[in-house]
Structures are given as C-alpha cells and as structure tokens.
Short mmCIF file of C-alpha atoms in Angstrom, two decimals:
data_model
loop_
_atom_site.label_atom_id
_atom_site.label_comp_id
_atom_site.label_asym_id
_atom_site.label_seq_id
_atom_site.Cartn_x
_atom_site.Cartn_y
_atom_site.Cartn_z
CA MET A 1 -11.70 -26.97 36.77
CA THR A 2 -10.49 -28.24 33.39
CA ALA A 3 -8.28 -26.55 30.85
CA LYS A 4 -9.87 -25.28 27.66
CA ILE A 5 -9.42 -27.73 24.78
CA HIS A 6 -8.42 -26.20 21.46
CA LYS A 7 -9.94 -28.17 18.61
CA TYR A 8 -7.95 -26.57 15.82
CA LEU A 9 -4.61 -24.80 15.51
CA ASP A 10 -6.28 -21.41 14.98
CA ASP A 11 -8.07 -21.85 18.33
CA ASN A 12 -4.68 -21.56 20.04
CA PRO A 13 -3.82 -17.88 20.56
CA TRP A 14 -0.09 -18.52 20.20
CA ALA A 15 -0.59 -20.18 16.83
CA ARG A 16 -2.86 -17.60 15.20
CA TRP A 17 -0.85 -14.67 16.54
CA GLY A 18 2.35 -16.41 15.44
CA ALA A 19 0.92 -16.74 11.95
CA LEU A 20 0.07 -13.04 12.05
CA VAL A 21 3.64 -12.11 13.02
CA LEU A 22 5.00 -14.00 10.01
CA LEU A 23 2.51 -12.44 7.59
CA ALA A 24 2.93 -8.95 9.02
CA SER A 25 6.74 -9.17 8.99
CA ALA A 26 6.78 -10.12 5.30
CA MET A 27 4.50 -7.17 4.51
CA LEU A 28 6.67 -4.86 6.64
CA PHE A 29 9.72 -5.70 4.55
CA GLY A 30 7.71 -5.29 1.35
CA TYR A 31 6.50 -1.83 2.37
CA VAL A 32 10.03 -0.82 3.30
CA PHE A 33 11.04 -1.53 -0.29
CA VAL A 34 8.03 0.31 -1.75
CA ASP A 35 9.18 3.61 -0.24
CA ILE A 36 12.92 3.04 0.02
CA LEU A 37 13.58 5.84 -2.51
CA SER A 38 10.84 8.21 -1.29
CA PRO A 39 13.13 10.34 0.94
CA LEU A 40 15.75 10.58 -1.83
CA LYS A 41 13.98 12.58 -4.54
CA SER A 42 16.56 15.37 -4.45
CA THR A 43 19.48 12.93 -4.52
CA LEU A 44 17.98 11.02 -7.46
CA GLN A 45 17.64 14.28 -9.39
CA GLN A 46 21.18 15.38 -8.65
CA GLN A 47 22.93 12.00 -9.01
CA CYS A 48 20.85 10.15 -11.61
CA GLY A 49 19.18 12.97 -13.55
CA TRP A 50 15.64 11.99 -12.52
CA ASP A 51 13.35 15.03 -12.81
CA SER A 52 9.93 15.13 -11.13
CA THR A 53 8.21 13.53 -14.13
CA THR A 54 10.70 10.65 -14.15
CA TYR A 55 10.39 10.26 -10.38
CA GLY A 56 6.59 10.18 -10.56
CA ASN A 57 6.64 7.69 -13.44
CA PHE A 58 8.97 5.42 -11.50
CA PHE A 59 6.65 5.23 -8.50
CA GLY A 60 3.66 4.86 -10.80
CA SER A 61 5.31 1.87 -12.48
CA GLU A 62 4.76 -0.20 -9.33
CA THR A 63 1.09 -0.56 -10.20
CA PHE A 64 1.34 -0.52 -14.03
CA LEU A 65 1.11 -4.28 -14.67
CA ASN A 66 -1.51 -4.70 -11.94
CA VAL A 67 -3.71 -2.15 -13.69
CA PHE A 68 -3.17 -2.63 -17.40
CA ILE A 69 -2.73 -6.39 -17.71
CA PHE A 70 -5.15 -7.01 -14.83
CA PHE A 71 -2.53 -8.93 -12.86
CA LEU A 72 -4.27 -8.25 -9.56
CA ILE A 73 -7.49 -9.81 -10.84
CA PHE A 74 -5.53 -12.90 -11.87
CA ALA A 75 -3.78 -12.85 -8.48
CA GLY A 76 -7.16 -12.92 -6.73
CA ILE A 77 -8.25 -15.89 -8.83
CA ILE A 78 -4.95 -17.66 -8.08
CA LEU A 79 -5.52 -16.98 -4.37
CA ASP A 80 -9.07 -18.37 -4.40
CA LYS A 81 -8.00 -21.38 -6.49
CA MET A 82 -4.59 -22.23 -5.01
CA GLY A 83 -4.88 -21.01 -1.45
CA VAL A 84 -3.00 -18.71 0.88
CA ARG A 85 0.30 -20.52 1.33
CA PHE A 86 1.03 -21.05 -2.39
CA THR A 87 0.15 -17.45 -3.25
CA ALA A 88 2.15 -16.08 -0.32
CA VAL A 89 5.38 -17.84 -1.34
CA LEU A 90 4.82 -16.91 -5.00
CA SER A 91 4.33 -13.24 -4.11
CA GLY A 92 7.49 -13.22 -1.97
CA ALA A 93 9.55 -14.66 -4.83
CA VAL A 94 8.16 -12.15 -7.34
CA MET A 95 8.91 -9.23 -4.98
CA LEU A 96 12.50 -10.38 -4.58
CA ALA A 97 13.04 -10.80 -8.33
CA GLY A 98 11.71 -7.33 -9.11
CA GLY A 99 13.60 -5.76 -6.24
CA ALA A 100 16.89 -7.27 -7.39
CA LEU A 101 16.43 -5.80 -10.90
CA ASN A 102 15.55 -2.41 -9.39
CA TYR A 103 18.74 -2.55 -7.34
CA TYR A 104 20.94 -3.44 -10.32
CA ALA A 105 19.55 -0.53 -12.34
CA LEU A 106 20.92 1.94 -9.78
CA THR A 107 24.40 0.43 -9.38
CA GLU A 108 27.67 1.58 -10.90
CA SER A 109 27.91 -1.84 -12.57
CA PHE A 110 24.86 -1.05 -14.70
CA ALA A 111 25.94 2.56 -15.33
CA ASN A 112 29.26 1.30 -16.78
CA SER A 113 27.83 -1.64 -18.74
CA SER A 114 26.91 -2.13 -22.38
CA LEU A 115 23.40 -2.96 -21.18
CA LYS A 116 22.93 0.70 -20.23
CA GLU A 117 23.56 1.69 -23.83
CA MET A 118 21.00 -0.88 -24.98
CA VAL A 119 18.41 0.32 -22.45
CA ASP A 120 18.94 3.90 -23.63
CA GLY A 121 17.53 2.80 -26.97
CA TRP A 122 14.49 1.05 -25.46
CA LEU A 123 11.01 2.35 -24.81
CA ASN A 124 11.57 5.85 -26.20
CA ILE A 125 7.86 6.56 -26.45
CA PRO A 126 6.76 10.13 -27.26
CA GLN A 127 5.71 12.06 -24.16
CA GLU A 128 2.14 12.61 -25.37
CA TRP A 129 -1.28 12.39 -23.69
CA TRP A 130 -1.87 8.91 -25.11
CA ASN A 131 1.31 7.49 -23.57
CA ILE A 132 -0.08 5.66 -20.54
CA THR A 133 3.20 3.83 -19.88
CA PRO A 134 5.83 4.97 -17.36
CA PHE A 135 8.36 5.30 -20.20
CA PHE A 136 9.11 8.29 -22.43
CA ASP A 137 11.74 9.54 -24.83
CA GLY A 138 14.71 11.00 -22.95
CA MET A 139 14.11 9.05 -19.75
CA PRO A 140 17.42 8.01 -18.10
CA ALA A 141 18.38 4.35 -18.64
CA SER A 142 18.59 3.80 -14.89
CA ALA A 143 14.98 4.94 -14.53
CA LYS A 144 13.77 2.70 -17.38
CA LEU A 145 15.31 -0.44 -15.92
CA SER A 146 14.25 0.59 -12.40
CA CYS A 147 10.67 0.92 -13.66
CA ILE A 148 10.77 -2.59 -15.14
CA GLY A 149 12.03 -4.00 -11.85
CA PHE A 150 9.51 -1.99 -9.85
CA MET A 151 6.70 -3.26 -12.09
CA ILE A 152 7.65 -6.85 -11.30
CA PHE A 153 8.01 -6.03 -7.61
CA GLY A 154 4.61 -4.31 -7.71
CA CYS A 155 2.95 -7.50 -8.91
CA GLY A 156 4.42 -9.30 -5.91
CA ILE A 157 3.63 -6.70 -3.25
CA GLU A 158 0.00 -6.29 -4.31
CA MET A 159 -0.46 -10.06 -4.54
CA ALA A 160 1.04 -10.29 -1.06
CA GLY A 161 -1.38 -7.63 0.20
CA ILE A 162 -4.51 -9.53 -0.80
CA THR A 163 -2.98 -12.81 0.35
CA VAL A 164 -2.16 -11.50 3.80
CA SER A 165 -5.68 -10.04 4.15
CA ARG A 166 -7.15 -13.41 3.15
CA GLY A 167 -4.79 -15.22 5.52
CA ILE A 168 -5.87 -13.06 8.46
CA VAL A 169 -9.52 -13.76 7.66
CA LYS A 170 -8.69 -17.47 7.56
CA TRP A 171 -7.04 -17.51 11.00
CA PHE A 172 -9.11 -14.85 12.80
CA GLN A 173 -12.69 -14.98 11.49
CA GLY A 174 -15.03 -14.99 14.46
CA LYS A 175 -12.13 -13.96 16.69
CA GLU A 176 -10.05 -10.77 16.95
CA MET A 177 -10.06 -10.08 13.20
CA ALA A 178 -10.08 -6.26 13.21
CA LEU A 179 -7.43 -6.20 15.93
CA ALA A 180 -5.30 -8.61 13.88
CA MET A 181 -5.68 -6.51 10.74
CA GLY A 182 -4.94 -3.40 12.78
CA ILE A 183 -1.74 -4.90 14.15
CA GLU A 184 -0.69 -6.08 10.68
CA MET A 185 -1.23 -2.58 9.32
CA ALA A 186 0.57 -1.04 12.30
CA ILE A 187 3.63 -3.22 11.70
CA ALA A 188 3.53 -2.34 8.01
CA ARG A 189 3.43 1.38 8.89
CA LEU A 190 6.70 0.93 10.74
CA GLY A 191 8.23 0.23 7.36
CA VAL A 192 7.62 3.84 6.34
CA MET A 193 9.21 5.03 9.57
CA ILE A 194 12.26 2.86 8.91
CA VAL A 195 12.54 4.27 5.38
CA PHE A 196 12.34 7.96 6.29
CA LEU A 197 14.80 7.60 9.15
CA CYS A 198 17.27 5.16 7.62
CA SER A 199 17.24 5.54 3.84
CA PRO A 200 18.99 8.96 3.73
CA ALA A 201 21.52 7.78 6.32
CA ILE A 202 22.26 4.51 4.46
CA SER A 203 22.70 6.41 1.20
CA ARG A 204 25.43 8.53 2.82
CA LEU A 205 27.37 5.81 4.65
CA GLY A 206 31.12 6.31 4.45
CA GLY A 207 30.72 9.81 3.11
CA VAL A 208 29.98 8.55 -0.41
CA ILE A 209 26.40 9.12 -1.60
CA SER A 210 24.81 6.06 -3.25
CA VAL A 211 21.10 5.66 -4.05
CA SER A 212 21.64 1.95 -4.77
CA ARG A 213 22.80 1.19 -1.23
CA PRO A 214 19.37 1.66 0.44
CA VAL A 215 17.76 -0.41 -2.36
CA GLY A 216 20.26 -3.22 -1.67
CA PHE A 217 19.28 -3.06 2.00
CA GLY A 218 15.64 -3.36 0.94
CA CYS A 219 16.45 -6.46 -1.14
CA LEU A 220 18.03 -8.10 1.89
CA LEU A 221 14.80 -7.50 3.81
CA LEU A 222 12.79 -9.01 0.93
CA CYS A 223 14.85 -12.21 1.31
CA ILE A 224 13.85 -12.36 4.98
CA GLY A 225 10.22 -11.72 4.00
CA LEU A 226 10.24 -14.67 1.60
CA ILE A 227 11.52 -16.88 4.43
CA CYS A 228 8.63 -15.63 6.62
CA PHE A 229 6.12 -16.65 3.94
CA ILE A 230 7.72 -20.11 3.64
CA VAL A 231 7.54 -20.68 7.41
CA TYR A 232 3.92 -19.48 7.39
CA GLY A 233 3.22 -22.05 4.67
CA PHE A 234 4.09 -24.88 7.05
CA MET A 235 1.70 -23.49 9.68
CA ASP A 236 -1.02 -23.07 7.08
CA TYR A 237 -0.56 -26.67 5.94
CA SER A 238 -0.87 -27.91 9.53
CA LEU A 239 -4.12 -25.99 10.00
CA GLU A 240 -5.62 -27.39 6.82
CA LYS A 241 -4.51 -30.89 7.69
CA GLN A 242 -6.38 -30.56 10.99
CA LYS A 243 -9.53 -29.23 9.35
CA GLY A 244 -9.43 -31.74 6.53
CA ASP A 245 -9.55 -29.26 3.66
CA THR A 246 -7.21 -27.49 1.28
CA GLU A 247 -9.24 -24.31 0.84
CA GLU A 248 -11.38 -26.16 -1.74
CA LYS A 249 -14.87 -25.66 -0.37
CA ASP A 250 -17.99 -27.75 -1.02
CA ASP A 251 -19.09 -24.83 -3.20
CA PRO A 252 -15.75 -23.99 -4.89
CA PHE A 253 -14.81 -20.70 -6.46
CA LYS A 254 -15.71 -20.16 -10.13
CA VAL A 255 -14.69 -17.25 -12.35
CA SER A 256 -18.39 -16.56 -12.94
CA ASP A 257 -18.67 -15.72 -9.23
CA LEU A 258 -16.93 -12.42 -9.99
CA LYS A 259 -20.26 -11.08 -11.24
CA TYR A 260 -21.44 -10.91 -7.61
CA ILE A 261 -18.59 -8.48 -6.93
CA PHE A 262 -18.99 -6.26 -9.97
CA THR A 263 -22.79 -5.98 -9.60
CA SER A 264 -22.71 -4.96 -5.91
CA GLN A 265 -23.41 -1.27 -5.30
CA VAL A 266 -21.93 -1.26 -1.80
CA PHE A 267 -18.80 -2.98 -3.09
CA TRP A 268 -18.26 -0.19 -5.61
CA VAL A 269 -18.78 2.46 -2.95
CA VAL A 270 -16.14 0.77 -0.77
CA SER A 271 -13.78 0.44 -3.75
CA LEU A 272 -14.11 4.09 -4.78
CA LEU A 273 -13.66 5.20 -1.19
CA CYS A 274 -10.52 3.10 -1.08
CA VAL A 275 -9.04 4.50 -4.29
CA LEU A 276 -9.73 8.09 -3.29
CA TYR A 277 -8.36 7.70 0.21
CA TYR A 278 -5.21 5.83 -0.70
CA SER A 279 -4.54 8.11 -3.67
CA ALA A 280 -4.24 10.94 -1.16
CA ILE A 281 -1.93 8.92 1.10
CA PHE A 282 0.61 6.82 -0.81
CA PRO A 283 1.45 9.31 -3.61
CA PHE A 284 1.71 12.01 -0.93
CA GLN A 285 4.07 9.71 0.96
CA ASN A 286 6.34 9.55 -2.11
CA TYR A 287 6.55 13.36 -2.29
CA ALA A 288 6.23 14.30 1.40
CA GLY A 289 9.96 14.47 2.07
CA ASN A 290 10.65 16.81 -0.84
CA MET A 291 7.48 18.82 -0.08
CA LEU A 292 8.66 19.48 3.49
CA GLN A 293 12.17 20.20 2.22
CA CYS A 294 10.88 22.80 -0.25
CA THR A 295 8.21 24.35 1.98
CA LEU A 296 10.30 24.66 5.14
CA GLY A 297 13.74 25.08 3.56
CA ILE A 298 15.23 22.05 5.35
CA SER A 299 17.44 19.09 4.37
CA GLU A 300 16.31 15.60 3.31
CA GLU A 301 17.32 14.23 6.72
CA GLU A 302 15.31 16.89 8.61
CA ALA A 303 12.27 16.27 6.39
CA GLY A 304 12.52 12.54 7.05
CA THR A 305 12.69 13.18 10.80
CA ILE A 306 9.45 15.17 10.64
CA PHE A 307 7.60 12.69 8.45
CA PHE A 308 8.56 9.63 10.50
CA VAL A 309 5.95 10.55 13.14
CA PHE A 310 3.25 9.73 10.53
CA PRO A 311 3.84 5.97 10.49
CA LEU A 312 4.79 5.99 14.18
CA GLY A 313 1.45 7.54 15.15
CA ALA A 314 -0.48 5.26 12.82
CA ALA A 315 1.29 2.18 14.17
CA ALA A 316 0.55 3.17 17.77
CA ILE A 317 -3.16 3.87 17.25
CA THR A 318 -4.26 1.26 14.70
CA PRO A 319 -4.31 -1.81 17.01
CA PHE A 320 -6.48 0.04 19.55
CA LEU A 321 -8.91 1.03 16.81
CA GLY A 322 -9.00 -2.58 15.65
CA ALA A 323 -9.81 -3.76 19.16
CA PHE A 324 -12.54 -1.12 19.39
CA LEU A 325 -14.05 -2.31 16.11
CA ASP A 326 -13.97 -5.93 17.30
CA ASN A 327 -15.80 -5.10 20.51
CA LYS A 328 -17.89 -1.99 19.72
CA GLY A 329 -18.15 -1.65 15.94
CA LYS A 330 -18.79 1.77 14.29
CA GLY A 331 -16.71 0.98 11.20
CA ALA A 332 -18.66 3.23 8.81
CA THR A 333 -18.49 6.15 11.25
CA MET A 334 -14.72 5.79 11.55
CA LEU A 335 -14.39 6.14 7.78
CA ILE A 336 -16.15 9.52 7.93
CA PHE A 337 -13.91 10.87 10.68
CA GLY A 338 -10.79 9.58 8.91
CA SER A 339 -11.71 11.42 5.71
CA ILE A 340 -12.34 14.68 7.61
CA LEU A 341 -8.91 14.50 9.28
CA MET A 342 -7.26 13.90 5.91
CA ILE A 343 -8.90 17.03 4.46
CA ILE A 344 -7.65 19.11 7.39
CA CYS A 345 -4.10 17.74 7.13
CA HIS A 346 -3.66 18.29 3.39
CA GLY A 347 -5.35 21.69 3.71
CA ILE A 348 -2.68 22.73 6.21
CA PHE A 349 0.11 21.60 3.87
CA ALA A 350 -1.47 23.35 0.87
CA LEU A 351 -2.53 26.69 2.34
CA VAL A 352 -1.16 27.26 5.84
CA LEU A 353 2.33 25.77 6.09
CA PRO A 354 3.76 27.76 3.12
CA VAL A 355 2.75 30.96 4.94
CA VAL A 356 3.76 30.24 8.54
CA GLN A 357 6.64 27.81 7.77
CA SER A 358 6.43 26.20 11.18
CA LYS A 359 7.97 22.81 11.95
CA VAL A 360 5.59 22.48 14.90
CA LEU A 361 2.61 22.89 12.58
CA ALA A 362 4.15 20.35 10.19
CA TYR A 363 4.42 17.82 13.03
CA PHE A 364 0.80 18.54 14.01
CA ALA A 365 -0.47 17.99 10.47
CA ILE A 366 1.52 14.77 10.11
CA VAL A 367 0.07 13.46 13.40
CA LEU A 368 -3.46 14.21 12.12
CA LEU A 369 -2.70 12.28 8.95
CA GLY A 370 -1.39 9.37 11.03
CA ILE A 371 -4.64 9.26 12.99
CA SER A 372 -6.60 9.37 9.73
CA PHE A 373 -4.46 6.58 8.33
CA SER A 374 -5.38 4.53 11.37
CA LEU A 375 -9.12 5.17 11.25
CA VAL A 376 -9.73 4.34 7.60
CA PRO A 377 -7.74 1.14 6.95
CA ALA A 378 -8.56 -0.30 10.39
CA SER A 379 -12.27 -0.05 9.61
CA LEU A 380 -12.20 -0.59 5.83
CA TRP A 381 -10.50 -3.96 5.41
CA PRO A 382 -12.33 -5.92 8.16
CA SER A 383 -15.60 -4.75 6.56
CA VAL A 384 -15.02 -6.62 3.30
CA PRO A 385 -15.89 -10.11 4.67
CA LYS A 386 -19.26 -8.66 5.68
CA LEU A 387 -20.00 -7.68 2.08
CA VAL A 388 -19.05 -10.79 0.06
CA ASP A 389 -19.27 -14.58 0.25
CA ALA A 390 -16.33 -16.33 1.92
CA LYS A 391 -15.29 -18.20 -1.22
CA ILE A 392 -14.68 -14.96 -3.17
CA ILE A 393 -12.98 -12.94 -0.44
CA GLY A 394 -9.62 -13.27 -2.21
CA SER A 395 -11.08 -12.01 -5.47
CA ALA A 396 -12.97 -9.23 -3.66
CA TYR A 397 -9.77 -7.95 -2.07
CA ALA A 398 -8.05 -8.28 -5.47
CA VAL A 399 -10.68 -6.15 -7.24
CA ILE A 400 -10.46 -3.47 -4.53
CA PHE A 401 -6.66 -3.46 -4.77
CA TRP A 402 -6.89 -3.33 -8.58
CA ILE A 403 -9.17 -0.28 -8.48
CA GLN A 404 -6.89 1.25 -5.84
CA ASN A 405 -3.90 0.61 -8.11
CA ILE A 406 -5.57 2.52 -10.95
CA GLY A 407 -5.75 5.57 -8.71
CA LEU A 408 -2.21 5.13 -7.39
CA TYR A 409 -0.79 4.81 -10.90
CA GLY A 410 -2.57 7.90 -12.13
CA PHE A 411 -1.77 10.05 -9.11
CA ARG A 412 1.86 9.03 -8.72
CA LYS A 413 2.53 9.68 -12.38
CA GLY A 414 0.29 12.75 -12.52
CA ILE A 415 1.66 14.52 -9.46
CA GLY A 416 5.20 14.30 -10.84
CA ALA A 417 4.12 15.76 -14.18
CA LEU A 418 2.03 18.42 -12.41
CA LEU A 419 5.03 19.50 -10.34
CA ASP A 420 7.03 20.14 -13.49
CA ILE A 421 4.09 21.97 -15.12
CA VAL A 422 3.49 24.36 -12.20
CA ASN A 423 7.24 24.85 -11.64
CA PRO A 424 8.55 25.68 -15.14
CA GLY A 425 12.30 26.04 -15.37
CA VAL A 426 12.96 24.90 -11.77
CA LYS A 427 16.20 22.89 -11.64
CA ASN A 428 16.99 23.04 -7.92
CA PRO A 429 15.08 20.13 -6.27
CA SER A 430 14.62 22.26 -3.13
CA ASP A 431 12.71 25.04 -4.91
CA TYR A 432 9.44 23.37 -5.96
CA ASP A 433 6.07 24.93 -5.10
CA TYR A 434 3.72 22.15 -3.88
CA THR A 435 0.54 24.23 -3.41
CA ILE A 436 -1.39 22.88 -6.43
CA PRO A 437 -0.45 19.21 -5.89
CA MET A 438 -1.49 19.44 -2.23
CA LEU A 439 -4.86 20.95 -3.25
CA VAL A 440 -5.36 17.90 -5.48
CA PHE A 441 -4.95 15.72 -2.38
CA VAL A 442 -7.49 17.90 -0.54
CA GLY A 443 -9.95 17.22 -3.37
CA CYS A 444 -9.42 13.47 -2.92
CA GLY A 445 -10.27 13.85 0.76
CA VAL A 446 -13.49 15.71 0.00
CA ALA A 447 -14.57 13.00 -2.44
CA ALA A 448 -13.64 10.28 0.09
CA LEU A 449 -15.83 11.99 2.69
CA PHE A 450 -18.77 11.90 0.26
CA PHE A 451 -18.37 8.15 -0.31
CA SER A 452 -17.93 7.53 3.44
CA ILE A 453 -21.27 9.17 4.14
CA TRP A 454 -22.86 7.24 1.26
CA LEU A 455 -21.53 3.96 2.70
CA LYS A 456 -23.05 4.71 6.10
CA VAL A 457 -26.42 5.45 4.46
CA LEU A 458 -26.28 2.16 2.54
CA ASP A 459 -25.37 0.26 5.68
CA LYS A 460 -28.35 1.71 7.49
CA LYS A 461 -30.71 0.79 4.63
CA LYS A 462 -29.33 -2.64 3.67
CA HIS A 463 -28.04 -3.81 7.07
CA TYR A 464 -24.51 -4.84 6.13
CA HIS A 465 -23.60 -4.75 9.86
CA LEU A 466 -20.67 -2.39 9.27
CA GLU A 467 -21.48 -0.58 12.51
CA GLU A 468 -21.64 -3.83 14.49
CA PRO A 469 -18.76 -5.50 16.39
CA ASN A 470 -16.69 -8.15 14.60
CA LEU A 471 -16.14 -10.32 17.65
CA LYS A 472 -18.62 -13.16 18.02
CA LYS A 473 -19.62 -13.84 21.61
CA ASP A 474 -20.01 -17.42 22.78
#
C-alpha cells in the first residue's frame, strides 16, 4: 500500500484548508468592522447627535464609491488581471486606511480640533430628492468624516469579498468548494456575533461611554487581517510556482469579456436575487438592535444578547449546508426555502412582535433568519462558477457585488430616512415604531422568492447544473 502523492499544493488538505483559514480570518475582521457601530445607534444619537437619517447615511456610505464610481467593477478587473494575492493585500490595506479615518472622526481629538470646524463647512448639500450622496446640510462633522472613512473602507471590504470568493474557487474547484465557502461565511458570521456582544461592552469600559473605543478595537483587528492576507500571498505564490502560471491563462481576460456577463439572463436573475435578499439582511442588521430595543422596551445590551443568536445559528448551520451541496446538490431549491424563511421572520418582527412583545418569539424569529442566512449564501455563491467562464469569475463576482451594493446603499440610507418620516418628532432613540420599515423587508423577501423560483425554472430549462453536486468524483 502506497501513500497518496499530492501533485500540487492545493491537493494537500492541510494547505488548502490553511489558505481558507487565512482568507476567512481576514474577512471575519472586516465584517466585525462593518457592523461595529450597529448596536450603538442610541448611543450615537445621544453622544454624537446622529439622528436616524444620519445613521442610515453613514451605513449607506460604505457602498457609495462602489456604486457610483463603479469601484467594484474596477476591482473585479484588477482581480482578473493581477490575481488573488495582489488584490487581497491591496484590499486589506484599503480597509485599514478607511477604518483609521473612521476611528479618528469619532475621537475627542477630532472633536476638539480645528479640522472639525473645517469639516463642518464641507459637503453641506441640500437634503433634497436629487441628493444621492450620504452628505447633507446640518450633518454632524463627526458623521461627515466617518462617512468618508467608511467609503474608503467599503472599497476595501467589497474588493476583499470578491477576492476571497475567487481565492476559494482557485484552491477548491473540483473539491469541497461549497463546504469551503460555507465555512468562510460561517466564520464571517461570527463577526456579527462578536459585534453585538462586545461593542456595547467595549464602549462602556471604565464607566465612561465612548463610541470611538469599539472602532479602535475594530482597527486593531483590521491590522491582523492585513497580516493574514500577506501570509496567504506567500501560499498563493507557492501554488502558482508549482503550477507554472501566474493566473494569466492561455486565453487571458479582456474587458470585452464583460459582455458575456451583462448579456446573460440567468446571471441577472442571480444578481437581482442577491440584491433583494441581502438588502433585507444587512440593512436590517444595522437597525436590529434598536428595533428590538424599541419594540421590546429593553436596553442596547439586552438587544445585542438576543440578536447574537442570528450569526451564531448561521455559523453553525452553514458548513453543513455547504457539505450537503457538495455531495447532494439542490442549490436552487435551497434558495427558495431561504427566501420563505426570511419572509416569515420579518413578518413576525413587523406584525406579531409589537403585539405580543415576547423575547422568546424574538429569539425564534432570529433563529429562523439565521437558518435563512445559511441557506441562501451557501447555495448562491458556489453556483456562480457554474454560470460563467473561469477567466471572468472575478469580474462576475464583482458585478454581483456591485448590484448588491446598489441595493444596500439605497436601503441603508432609505430605512434611516423612513424611520424619521414615520416617527415625526421622536427624539428618544428608544421610542421608534419599526412597523413600516420591517414591512419593506418583508417585500424584499417576497420579491426574492419570485426570483428564486424563476432561477429554478431556468436551471431546469437550460441545464446550469445548479441542482447537481459540486464535488467531482474520481
């Protein structure tokens, strides 16, 4: 009996799973920073003067440059041209730079500086329907500078997202790809759990409330994430040296290849499904703590304790769903069930929880959302390589993320403005009525269900193999 010979580095389980740990860890730290202020909406309003519109515009700013200067499209082209390791390190550096500026904007140093007075005079754009920017006249200086930093960070985190997806395809194609993507997503979900448990506690360390302190903690994690990307780069170089290529294929990527993405019907169905689904998840995540606080009459810490079961449940279930997809398939069917669960969850928050005001019911709804958040991403992202040519996978992920970012920008900004509209004169951050915003999320779920069913019909007609296993048998 002879030992199995591994021809390439990615044939060794320890190597490909080690590469996954590095990529997933960097994304974990990035997602911690994305939501580091999510549990602190009330504190931001009381300490920094951020109303719901300002709060929504801040979170919307993360995707502003990706959407309106098409940075994500350029990031996809950079990824296909320059490769995974270059783009990974670049994205880590951009995240750290934006995060550091976001941190400074919330410190006492900025509040007491002459720069604050200068920023007060910047970007005072009338708050009219045509103002698509996150900035408006009367916006606090801390929020303006935070938005600029979060914009820069947003370019990095979204670039990192498509790069990590492309890196997993590179190391796991023909192997345990859906399981690998499921584990990566599960680790990333733990970032939300860390945020909702730790951010309120960190902000209150020593008995002095500081919203900048959790952001500083997030910046420290971004430094560690950049180191993870650098170490991954050495592994990636070793793999390419073995295979004798540098991600420049015999038929290299050309910008004109993007037409194959934009003219694909199934690609647009997947993209619209993605934007609808994630628009009902990530913006909700930004407001969930305050929504629970207002609906149940509880503190920020108690709301964070309830919501933390969402990422915990998603993290626990996602790898098993990925393994199921690798071995059994049924990706399109999972998308349908995930959309149905999302409708039920948001329906409970919109119509039932305000009446019964039960913490047990809140936990139940959050668990349902966690299961939904496992079903959809675990089946959606591994399906993309089945729909496009290998040389444009990076650009395909970039276009999907770009379309997703359009939805996230609109919903994050819109939900904040909607809260102020349906709650006129409300000054106490614990007194908002979230019924209408939650019904908007229900509508997203209904539309996502429609596109999920459409995708399954297309798969049956055109044979995209979305219902087939990902794992190739020898």
